[in-house]
Amino acid sequence: MKLNITQLRYMSADEFRVLTAVEMGSRNHEVVPSQLIAHIAKLKSGGVNKILGELARTNLVARVQNAKYEGYRLTYGGYDYLALRTLSKRGSIYSVGNQIGVGKESDIYIVADDEGNQRVLKLHRLGRTSFRNIKEKRDYLRNRNAGSWLYLSRLSAMKEYAFMKVLHENGYPVPEPVDQNRHTIVMGLVDAFPLCQISDVAQPGKLYSVLMDLIVRLACAGLIHGDFNEFNIMINDDGSPVLIDFPQMVSTSHRNAEMYFNRDVDCIRAFFKKRFHYESKVYPKFSRDAEREFSLDVQVAASGFTKAQQKELEKLQEEVGRDEEGTSEEEGTSDEEEEEEDEEMEDQEVPEVDNQTPTETASSDVASDKATLATEQL
Ligand code: ADP
Ligand code: MG
């Protein structure tokens, strides 16, 4: 999924107003009826329909015809737009550069603030690889009443940001957290190579113990990374590691904590054996080394990502993980699949999609807005 940068520059005030109305309507409609959109946007329905057509043409919203009525839903493209606009208004992003990563469930871009400082924008894209088994997940979502993939991507971004913040504040080697909105986070650029791209290190034993120490240090603070592998560890020129990618972090009090802990340890052992032919009899054990000294997860909850949200996301991640075992990764999804998804998710109650005050965004703010992302690329 590409960021549609051109679209960001040329959106009119009315288009933005309508897009915001679709987002607001999504709070309690999986498919937002056109009439409701017109009502929220306070525009004549003829005009709104024309604008909706335009927004659909550029894939910011998708037209959905379900059994009962026709309506629209926000797409990742529309959600990207809204997030980028907010981040740009706050001064966190001024321009968007190259895409540097396509993860299974994220897109990563280099961005810059208005002083030219390079940063990294991560857009969470939950559900992207999960369409093969979408039926089960839809049922799951419906049961949980957890809402759309956009909402879950937002939860995932909130979680990642909360953990990054707390880890950073407590002196762990992680990127600097800069900002978070909707399904996105902005963080400092780590000018380093991921471990997976490093073919040789001077002292593998030294790096090995630094990494194992990091796993233990996290566990002593009550945390397990959960995906501690060569793709999520960047290595600085001086050989020190920087840890990235936190949506799957779990507490050491999680019922499967030992399994997650051992899996992180085993990942490093296996990688060092394969890549550097380095093996050591010494490695951390959960029962012996994960002695909890203090609880960073309490700080995480205090930072705005609640225990309830954590639980909700964990449940989904477990479901997705289980369903995806043995299936190959798929990039993107066809419109047909997305349409089908909406039909089946019709009328589902969705939780809030944004924590900003809706009325403000929909009225006063909009009039003066002519897609203010005025930058080289945006
Ligand atoms: P995913 O959840 O999709 O695995 P990651 O957060 O691991 O996403 O990021 C994917 C890739 O993007 C990483 O392997 C790394 O190469 C790059 N990346 C992510 N964050 C940064 C950053 N702050 N600085 C530099 N590169 C980054
Ligand atoms: Mg990763």
GROMACS .gro file of C-alpha atoms and ligand atoms in nm:
model
  406
    1MET     CA    1   0.000   0.000   0.000
    2LYS     CA    2   0.150   0.326  -0.115
    3LEU     CA    3   0.105   0.661   0.047
    4ASN     CA    4  -0.079   0.886  -0.193
    5ILE     CA    5   0.125   1.199  -0.145
    6THR     CA    6  -0.023   1.397  -0.434
    7GLN     CA    7  -0.366   1.355  -0.291
    8LEU     CA    8  -0.250   1.518   0.030
    9ARG     CA    9  -0.159   1.835  -0.148
   10TYR     CA   10  -0.472   1.887  -0.350
   11MET     CA   11  -0.761   1.814  -0.118
   12SER     CA   12  -1.020   2.092  -0.092
   13ALA     CA   13  -1.176   2.206   0.233
   14ASP     CA   14  -1.507   2.039   0.146
   15GLU     CA   15  -1.337   1.712   0.057
   16PHE     CA   16  -1.160   1.716   0.388
   17ARG     CA   17  -1.484   1.791   0.565
   18VAL     CA   18  -1.651   1.492   0.401
   19LEU     CA   19  -1.358   1.261   0.470
   20THR     CA   20  -1.368   1.363   0.835
   21ALA     CA   21  -1.741   1.297   0.838
   22VAL     CA   22  -1.681   0.942   0.711
   23GLU     CA   23  -1.430   0.886   0.990
   24MET     CA   24  -1.670   1.019   1.251
   25GLY     CA   25  -1.954   0.809   1.115
   26SER     CA   26  -1.729   0.503   1.139
   27ARG     CA   27  -1.746   0.521   1.516
   28ASN     CA   28  -2.075   0.343   1.510
   29HIS     CA   29  -2.122   0.233   1.150
   30GLU     CA   30  -1.902  -0.012   0.970
   31VAL     CA   31  -2.059   0.119   0.652
   32VAL     CA   32  -2.149   0.484   0.694
   33PRO     CA   33  -2.470   0.575   0.509
   34SER     CA   34  -2.431   0.865   0.264
   35GLN     CA   35  -2.709   1.055   0.436
   36LEU     CA   36  -2.532   1.040   0.768
   37ILE     CA   37  -2.214   1.164   0.602
   38ALA     CA   38  -2.403   1.459   0.456
   39HIS     CA   39  -2.556   1.529   0.795
   40ILE     CA   40  -2.225   1.524   0.981
   41ALA     CA   41  -2.049   1.727   0.712
   42LYS     CA   42  -2.339   1.975   0.709
   43LEU     CA   43  -2.332   1.984   0.331
   44LYS     CA   44  -2.610   1.929   0.075
   45SER     CA   45  -2.639   1.564  -0.011
   46GLY     CA   46  -2.596   1.625  -0.386
   47GLY     CA   47  -2.266   1.796  -0.321
   48VAL     CA   48  -2.162   1.530  -0.075
   49ASN     CA   49  -2.230   1.251  -0.320
   50LYS     CA   50  -2.012   1.418  -0.578
   51ILE     CA   51  -1.732   1.460  -0.327
   52LEU     CA   52  -1.771   1.103  -0.204
   53GLY     CA   53  -1.737   0.989  -0.564
   54GLU     CA   54  -1.417   1.187  -0.592
   55LEU     CA   55  -1.278   1.051  -0.264
   56ALA     CA   56  -1.367   0.699  -0.373
   57ARG     CA   57  -1.193   0.751  -0.705
   58THR     CA   58  -0.871   0.833  -0.521
   59ASN     CA   59  -0.924   0.544  -0.276
   60LEU     CA   60  -0.961   0.752   0.038
   61VAL     CA   61  -1.301   0.598   0.098
   62ALA     CA   62  -1.463   0.289  -0.049
   63ARG     CA   63  -1.820   0.264  -0.163
   64VAL     CA   64  -1.994  -0.033  -0.011
   65GLN     CA   65  -2.331  -0.172  -0.093
   66ASN     CA   66  -2.450  -0.399   0.180
   67ALA     CA   67  -2.777  -0.581   0.216
   68LYS     CA   68  -2.958  -0.285   0.365
   69TYR     CA   69  -2.809   0.032   0.228
   70GLU     CA   70  -2.531   0.191   0.033
   71GLY     CA   71  -2.261   0.372   0.216
   72TYR     CA   72  -1.893   0.436   0.252
   73ARG     CA   73  -1.611   0.330   0.471
   74LEU     CA   74  -1.274   0.482   0.534
   75THR     CA   75  -0.984   0.303   0.365
   76TYR     CA   76  -0.625   0.286   0.482
   77GLY     CA   77  -0.560   0.557   0.223
   78GLY     CA   78  -0.812   0.788   0.391
   79TYR     CA   79  -0.687   0.701   0.734
   80ASP     CA   80  -0.329   0.772   0.620
   81TYR     CA   81  -0.438   1.108   0.492
   82LEU     CA   82  -0.606   1.206   0.818
   83ALA     CA   83  -0.312   1.092   1.028
   84LEU     CA   84  -0.055   1.265   0.810
   85ARG     CA   85  -0.251   1.583   0.814
   86THR     CA   86  -0.265   1.581   1.194
   87LEU     CA   87   0.105   1.497   1.227
   88SER     CA   88   0.190   1.773   0.985
   89LYS     CA   89  -0.025   2.028   1.170
   90ARG     CA   90   0.155   1.938   1.489
   91GLY     CA   91   0.490   1.992   1.322
   92SER     CA   92   0.598   1.630   1.361
   93ILE     CA   93   0.620   1.577   0.987
   94TYR     CA   94   0.692   1.826   0.715
   95SER     CA   95   0.775   1.604   0.421
   96VAL     CA   96   0.759   1.240   0.329
   97GLY     CA   97   1.049   1.068   0.158
   98ASN     CA   98   1.127   0.715   0.055
   99GLN     CA   99   0.967   0.403   0.178
  100ILE     CA  100   1.234   0.207   0.364
  101GLY     CA  101   1.041  -0.091   0.483
  102VAL     CA  102   0.740  -0.305   0.412
  103GLY     CA  103   0.671  -0.521   0.711
  104LYS     CA  104   0.409  -0.786   0.736
  105GLU     CA  105   0.180  -0.543   0.906
  106SER     CA  106   0.339  -0.204   0.856
  107ASP     CA  107   0.482   0.041   0.605
  108ILE     CA  108   0.786   0.245   0.699
  109TYR     CA  109   0.882   0.579   0.545
  110ILE     CA  110   1.160   0.828   0.597
  111VAL     CA  111   1.007   1.165   0.678
  112ALA     CA  112   1.147   1.500   0.785
  113ASP     CA  113   1.033   1.776   1.015
  114ASP     CA  114   1.041   2.143   0.909
  115GLU     CA  115   1.404   2.173   1.012
  116GLY     CA  116   1.503   1.888   0.787
  117ASN     CA  117   1.561   1.640   1.069
  118GLN     CA  118   1.503   1.292   0.937
  119ARG     CA  119   1.257   1.074   1.115
  120VAL     CA  120   1.073   0.752   1.056
  121LEU     CA  121   0.700   0.716   1.002
  122LYS     CA  122   0.552   0.376   1.072
  123LEU     CA  123   0.199   0.309   0.949
  124HIS     CA  124   0.039   0.008   1.111
  125ARG     CA  125  -0.162  -0.206   0.874
  126LEU     CA  126  -0.325  -0.482   1.069
  127GLY     CA  127  -0.526  -0.723   0.864
  128ARG     CA  128  -0.324  -0.677   0.551
  129THR     CA  129  -0.186  -1.027   0.552
  130SER     CA  130  -0.486  -1.187   0.709
  131PHE     CA  131  -0.743  -1.183   0.435
  132ARG     CA  132  -0.705  -1.545   0.352
  133ASN     CA  133  -0.865  -1.630   0.681
  134ILE     CA  134  -1.073  -1.322   0.708
  135LYS     CA  135  -1.391  -1.509   0.779
  136GLU     CA  136  -1.273  -1.645   1.112
  137LYS     CA  137  -1.124  -1.314   1.206
  138ARG     CA  138  -1.440  -1.131   1.121
  139ASP     CA  139  -1.633  -1.359   1.345
  140TYR     CA  140  -1.377  -1.303   1.609
  141LEU     CA  141  -1.395  -0.929   1.566
  142ARG     CA  142  -1.769  -0.935   1.577
  143ASN     CA  143  -1.768  -1.132   1.898
  144ARG     CA  144  -1.517  -0.905   2.055
  145ASN     CA  145  -1.702  -0.606   1.924
  146ALA     CA  146  -1.359  -0.466   1.861
  147GLY     CA  147  -1.442  -0.300   1.533
  148SER     CA  148  -1.247  -0.256   1.221
  149TRP     CA  149  -0.891  -0.323   1.124
  150LEU     CA  150  -0.833   0.050   1.129
  151TYR     CA  151  -0.923   0.057   1.495
  152LEU     CA  152  -0.692  -0.235   1.569
  153SER     CA  153  -0.412  -0.073   1.375
  154ARG     CA  154  -0.463   0.234   1.585
  155LEU     CA  155  -0.446   0.025   1.902
  156SER     CA  156  -0.128  -0.135   1.776
  157ALA     CA  157   0.031   0.204   1.706
  158MET     CA  158  -0.078   0.336   2.045
  159LYS     CA  159   0.076   0.036   2.210
  160GLU     CA  160   0.400   0.059   2.020
  161TYR     CA  161   0.430   0.427   2.102
  162ALA     CA  162   0.351   0.379   2.471
  163PHE     CA  163   0.616   0.109   2.505
  164MET     CA  164   0.872   0.302   2.305
  165LYS     CA  165   0.818   0.604   2.526
  166VAL     CA  166   0.853   0.418   2.851
  167LEU     CA  167   1.155   0.220   2.731
  168HIS     CA  168   1.319   0.537   2.603
  169GLU     CA  169   1.254   0.723   2.927
  170ASN     CA  170   1.407   0.437   3.120
  171GLY     CA  171   1.726   0.430   2.920
  172TYR     CA  172   1.668   0.129   2.696
  173PRO     CA  173   1.821   0.144   2.348
  174VAL     CA  174   1.513   0.218   2.136
  175PRO     CA  175   1.431   0.491   1.881
  176GLU     CA  176   1.325   0.826   2.014
  177PRO     CA  177   0.946   0.844   2.021
  178VAL     CA  178   0.830   1.164   1.852
  179ASP     CA  179   0.456   1.150   1.795
  180GLN     CA  180   0.159   0.920   1.748
  181ASN     CA  181  -0.173   0.965   1.573
  182ARG     CA  182  -0.435   0.714   1.465
  183HIS     CA  183  -0.251   0.411   1.320
  184THR     CA  184   0.085   0.586   1.288
  185ILE     CA  185   0.390   0.665   1.492
  186VAL     CA  186   0.678   0.900   1.424
  187MET     CA  187   1.013   0.809   1.573
  188GLY     CA  188   1.378   0.897   1.545
  189LEU     CA  189   1.570   0.751   1.252
  190VAL     CA  190   1.809   0.481   1.362
  191ASP     CA  191   2.109   0.525   1.138
  192ALA     CA  192   2.216   0.165   1.151
  193PHE     CA  193   2.180  -0.168   0.976
  194PRO     CA  194   1.945  -0.436   1.096
  195LEU     CA  195   2.131  -0.736   1.232
  196CYS     CA  196   1.995  -0.950   0.948
  197GLN     CA  197   2.206  -0.750   0.703
  198ILE     CA  198   2.530  -0.789   0.895
  199SER     CA  199   2.745  -1.074   0.774
  200ASP     CA  200   3.040  -1.033   1.005
  201VAL     CA  201   3.106  -0.895   1.352
  202ALA     CA  202   3.443  -0.864   1.517
  203GLN     CA  203   3.335  -1.025   1.842
  204PRO     CA  204   3.015  -1.225   1.806
  205GLY     CA  205   3.041  -1.341   2.167
  206LYS     CA  206   3.034  -0.984   2.288
  207LEU     CA  207   2.729  -0.891   2.081
  208TYR     CA  208   2.560  -1.215   2.186
  209SER     CA  209   2.593  -1.132   2.553
  210VAL     CA  210   2.488  -0.771   2.501
  211LEU     CA  211   2.168  -0.896   2.336
  212MET     CA  212   2.101  -1.160   2.599
  213ASP     CA  213   2.159  -0.896   2.867
  214LEU     CA  214   1.903  -0.679   2.695
  215ILE     CA  215   1.644  -0.959   2.703
  216VAL     CA  216   1.714  -1.006   3.074
  217ARG     CA  217   1.708  -0.633   3.145
  218LEU     CA  218   1.367  -0.610   2.984
  219ALA     CA  219   1.239  -0.907   3.180
  220CYS     CA  220   1.365  -0.756   3.504
  221ALA     CA  221   1.146  -0.459   3.421
  222GLY     CA  222   0.854  -0.695   3.365
  223LEU     CA  223   0.866  -0.697   2.985
  224ILE     CA  224   0.930  -0.939   2.699
  225HIS     CA  225   0.984  -0.806   2.349
  226GLY     CA  226   0.814  -1.103   2.186
  227ASP     CA  227   0.976  -1.061   1.845
  228PHE     CA  228   1.341  -1.025   1.941
  229ASN     CA  229   1.505  -1.125   1.616
  230GLU     CA  230   1.761  -1.008   1.360
  231PHE     CA  231   1.501  -0.795   1.180
  232ASN     CA  232   1.409  -0.595   1.489
  233ILE     CA  233   1.759  -0.531   1.618
  234MET     CA  234   1.961  -0.256   1.454
  235ILE     CA  235   2.336  -0.247   1.509
  236ASN     CA  236   2.513   0.089   1.543
  237ASP     CA  237   2.862   0.151   1.407
  238ASP     CA  238   3.004   0.103   1.756
  239GLY     CA  239   2.838  -0.239   1.772
  240SER     CA  240   2.564  -0.143   2.018
  241PRO     CA  241   2.210  -0.259   1.945
  242VAL     CA  242   1.890  -0.057   1.908
  243LEU     CA  243   1.568  -0.245   1.955
  244ILE     CA  244   1.263  -0.165   1.738
  245ASP     CA  245   0.910  -0.297   1.673
  246PHE     CA  246   0.702  -0.322   1.991
  247PRO     CA  247   0.338  -0.405   1.909
  248GLN     CA  248   0.372  -0.760   2.037
  249MET     CA  249   0.546  -0.687   2.368
  250VAL     CA  250   0.404  -0.874   2.663
  251SER     CA  251   0.435  -0.859   3.037
  252THR     CA  252   0.635  -1.121   3.226
  253SER     CA  253   0.312  -1.191   3.408
  254HIS     CA  254   0.146  -1.300   3.083
  255ARG     CA  255   0.030  -1.661   3.101
  256ASN     CA  256   0.264  -1.756   2.815
  257ALA     CA  257   0.549  -1.536   2.934
  258GLU     CA  258   0.799  -1.819   2.961
  259MET     CA  259   0.728  -1.935   2.608
  260TYR     CA  260   0.771  -1.581   2.469
  261PHE     CA  261   1.087  -1.530   2.669
  262ASN     CA  262   1.240  -1.858   2.553
  263ARG     CA  263   1.142  -1.789   2.197
  264ASP     CA  264   1.327  -1.455   2.205
  265VAL     CA  265   1.635  -1.624   2.353
  266ASP     CA  266   1.620  -1.910   2.102
  267CYS     CA  267   1.590  -1.670   1.809
  268ILE     CA  268   1.921  -1.510   1.902
  269ARG     CA  269   2.091  -1.842   1.969
  270ALA     CA  270   1.976  -1.984   1.637
  271PHE     CA  271   2.076  -1.672   1.446
  272PHE     CA  272   2.424  -1.657   1.600
  273LYS     CA  273   2.480  -2.021   1.528
  274LYS     CA  274   2.375  -1.991   1.168
  275ARG     CA  275   2.523  -1.655   1.078
  276PHE     CA  276   2.836  -1.633   1.295
  277HIS     CA  277   2.885  -2.002   1.382
  278TYR     CA  278   2.880  -1.891   1.741
  279GLU     CA  279   2.736  -2.111   2.010
  280SER     CA  280   2.735  -2.066   2.382
  281LYS     CA  281   2.622  -2.285   2.664
  282VAL     CA  282   2.532  -1.971   2.851
  283TYR     CA  283   2.190  -1.830   2.788
  284PRO     CA  284   1.919  -1.678   3.004
  285LYS     CA  285   1.642  -1.888   3.153
  286PHE     CA  286   1.307  -1.743   3.243
  287SER     CA  287   1.281  -1.910   3.583
  288ARG     CA  288   1.626  -1.801   3.689
  289ASP     CA  289   1.689  -1.470   3.514
  290ALA     CA  290   1.356  -1.303   3.467
  291GLU     CA  291   1.339  -1.190   3.827
  292ARG     CA  292   1.108  -0.895   3.816
  293GLU     CA  293   1.270  -0.600   3.989
  294PHE     CA  294   1.031  -0.329   3.882
  295SER     CA  295   0.733  -0.294   3.650
  296LEU     CA  296   0.754  -0.084   3.343
  297ASP     CA  297   0.416  -0.214   3.236
  298VAL     CA  298   0.263   0.000   3.509
  299GLN     CA  299   0.422   0.304   3.347
  300VAL     CA  300   0.291   0.191   3.011
  301ALA     CA  301  -0.064   0.181   3.146
  302ALA     CA  302  -0.010   0.525   3.296
  303SER     CA  303   0.111   0.660   2.963
  304GLY     CA  304  -0.233   0.626   2.807
  305PHE     CA  305  -0.234   0.272   2.675
  306THR     CA  306  -0.460   0.094   2.918
  307LYS     CA  307  -0.452  -0.264   3.039
  308ALA     CA  308  -0.789  -0.321   2.874
  309GLN     CA  309  -0.657  -0.202   2.538
  310GLN     CA  310  -0.352  -0.419   2.586
  311LYS     CA  311  -0.570  -0.723   2.647
  312GLU     CA  312  -0.792  -0.651   2.351
  313LEU     CA  313  -0.495  -0.625   2.118
  314GLU     CA  314  -0.319  -0.928   2.260
  315LYS     CA  315  -0.623  -1.140   2.196
  316LEU     CA  316  -0.640  -1.037   1.835
  317GLN     CA  317  -0.267  -1.082   1.781
  318GLU     CA  318  -0.290  -1.434   1.915
  319GLU     CA  319  -0.580  -1.509   1.683
  320VAL     CA  320  -0.402  -1.366   1.381
  321GLY     CA  321  -0.082  -1.552   1.469
  322ARG     CA  322  -0.264  -1.882   1.499
  323ASP     CA  323  -0.454  -1.841   1.177
  324GLU     CA  324  -0.147  -1.737   0.983
  325GLU     CA  325   0.068  -2.030   1.074
  326GLY     CA  326   0.147  -2.218   0.760
  327THR     CA  327   0.002  -1.961   0.524
  328SER     CA  328   0.232  -1.766   0.298
  329GLU     CA  329   0.254  -1.391   0.326
  330GLU     CA  330   0.038  -1.192   0.097
  331GLU     CA  331   0.092  -0.835  -0.003
  332GLY     CA  332  -0.218  -0.625  -0.012
  333THR     CA  333  -0.563  -0.739  -0.095
  334SER     CA  334  -0.796  -0.700  -0.383
  335ASP     CA  335  -1.090  -0.467  -0.380
  336GLU     CA  336  -1.321  -0.759  -0.408
  337GLU     CA  337  -1.192  -0.909  -0.088
  338GLU     CA  338  -1.226  -0.576   0.090
  339GLU     CA  339  -1.578  -0.528  -0.038
  340GLU     CA  340  -1.667  -0.872   0.073
  341GLU     CA  341  -1.530  -0.797   0.414
  342ASP     CA  342  -1.752  -0.496   0.450
  343GLU     CA  343  -2.064  -0.674   0.351
  344GLU     CA  344  -2.010  -0.923   0.622
  345MET     CA  345  -1.918  -0.666   0.879
  346GLU     CA  346  -2.223  -0.458   0.816
  347ASP     CA  347  -2.365  -0.245   1.088
  348GLN     CA  348  -2.114  -0.345   1.343
  349GLU     CA  349  -2.058  -0.106   1.626
  350VAL     CA  350  -1.706   0.027   1.615
  351PRO     CA  351  -1.528   0.202   1.895
  352GLU     CA  352  -1.397   0.554   1.845
  353VAL     CA  353  -1.158   0.589   1.561
  354ASP     CA  354  -0.989   0.901   1.686
  355ASN     CA  355  -0.930   1.074   2.011
  356GLN     CA  356  -0.970   1.422   1.877
  357THR     CA  357  -1.283   1.615   1.939
  358PRO     CA  358  -1.499   1.556   1.637
  359THR     CA  359  -1.693   1.879   1.625
  360GLU     CA  360  -1.381   2.083   1.620
  361THR     CA  361  -1.236   1.892   1.327
  362ALA     CA  362  -1.558   1.898   1.137
  363SER     CA  363  -1.638   2.265   1.156
  364SER     CA  364  -1.398   2.542   1.254
  365ASP     CA  365  -1.086   2.360   1.155
  366VAL     CA  366  -1.207   2.258   0.817
  367ALA     CA  367  -1.294   2.593   0.670
  368SER     CA  368  -0.940   2.718   0.678
  369ASP     CA  369  -0.796   2.392   0.559
  370LYS     CA  370  -0.664   2.361   0.209
  371ALA     CA  371  -0.456   2.056   0.273
  372THR     CA  372  -0.190   2.243   0.458
  373LEU     CA  373   0.080   1.984   0.399
  374ALA     CA  374   0.278   2.228   0.194
  375THR     CA  375   0.614   2.070   0.146
  376GLU     CA  376   0.838   1.943  -0.126
  377GLN     CA  377   0.683   1.602  -0.135
  378LEU     CA  378   0.352   1.649   0.039
  379ADP     P1  379   0.727  -0.451   1.124
  379ADP     O1  380   0.636  -0.451   1.241
  379ADP     O2  381   0.652  -0.442   0.998
  379ADP     O3  382   0.829  -0.560   1.129
  379ADP     P2  383   0.941  -0.271   1.203
  379ADP     O4  384   0.913  -0.169   1.309
  379ADP     O5  385   1.019  -0.390   1.244
  379ADP     O6  386   0.803  -0.311   1.134
  379ADP     O7  387   1.015  -0.199   1.083
  379ADP     C1  388   1.043  -0.265   0.961
  379ADP     C2  389   1.181  -0.227   0.912
  379ADP     O8  390   1.191  -0.086   0.893
  379ADP     C3  391   1.290  -0.261   1.012
  379ADP     O9  392   1.338  -0.392   0.994
  379ADP     C4  393   1.395  -0.158   0.983
  379ADP    O10  394   1.479  -0.199   0.877
  379ADP     C5  395   1.316  -0.037   0.938
  379ADP     N1  396   1.295   0.056   1.051
  379ADP     C6  397   1.190   0.057   1.138
  379ADP     N2  398   1.202   0.155   1.228
  379ADP     C7  399   1.317   0.219   1.198
  379ADP     C8  400   1.385   0.334   1.256
  379ADP     N3  401   1.337   0.399   1.362
  379ADP     N4  402   1.501   0.372   1.199
  379ADP     C9  403   1.549   0.308   1.091
  379ADP     N5  404   1.490   0.202   1.033
  379ADP    C10  405   1.376   0.158   1.085
  380MG      MG  406   0.987  -0.589   1.253
   0.00000   0.00000   0.00000
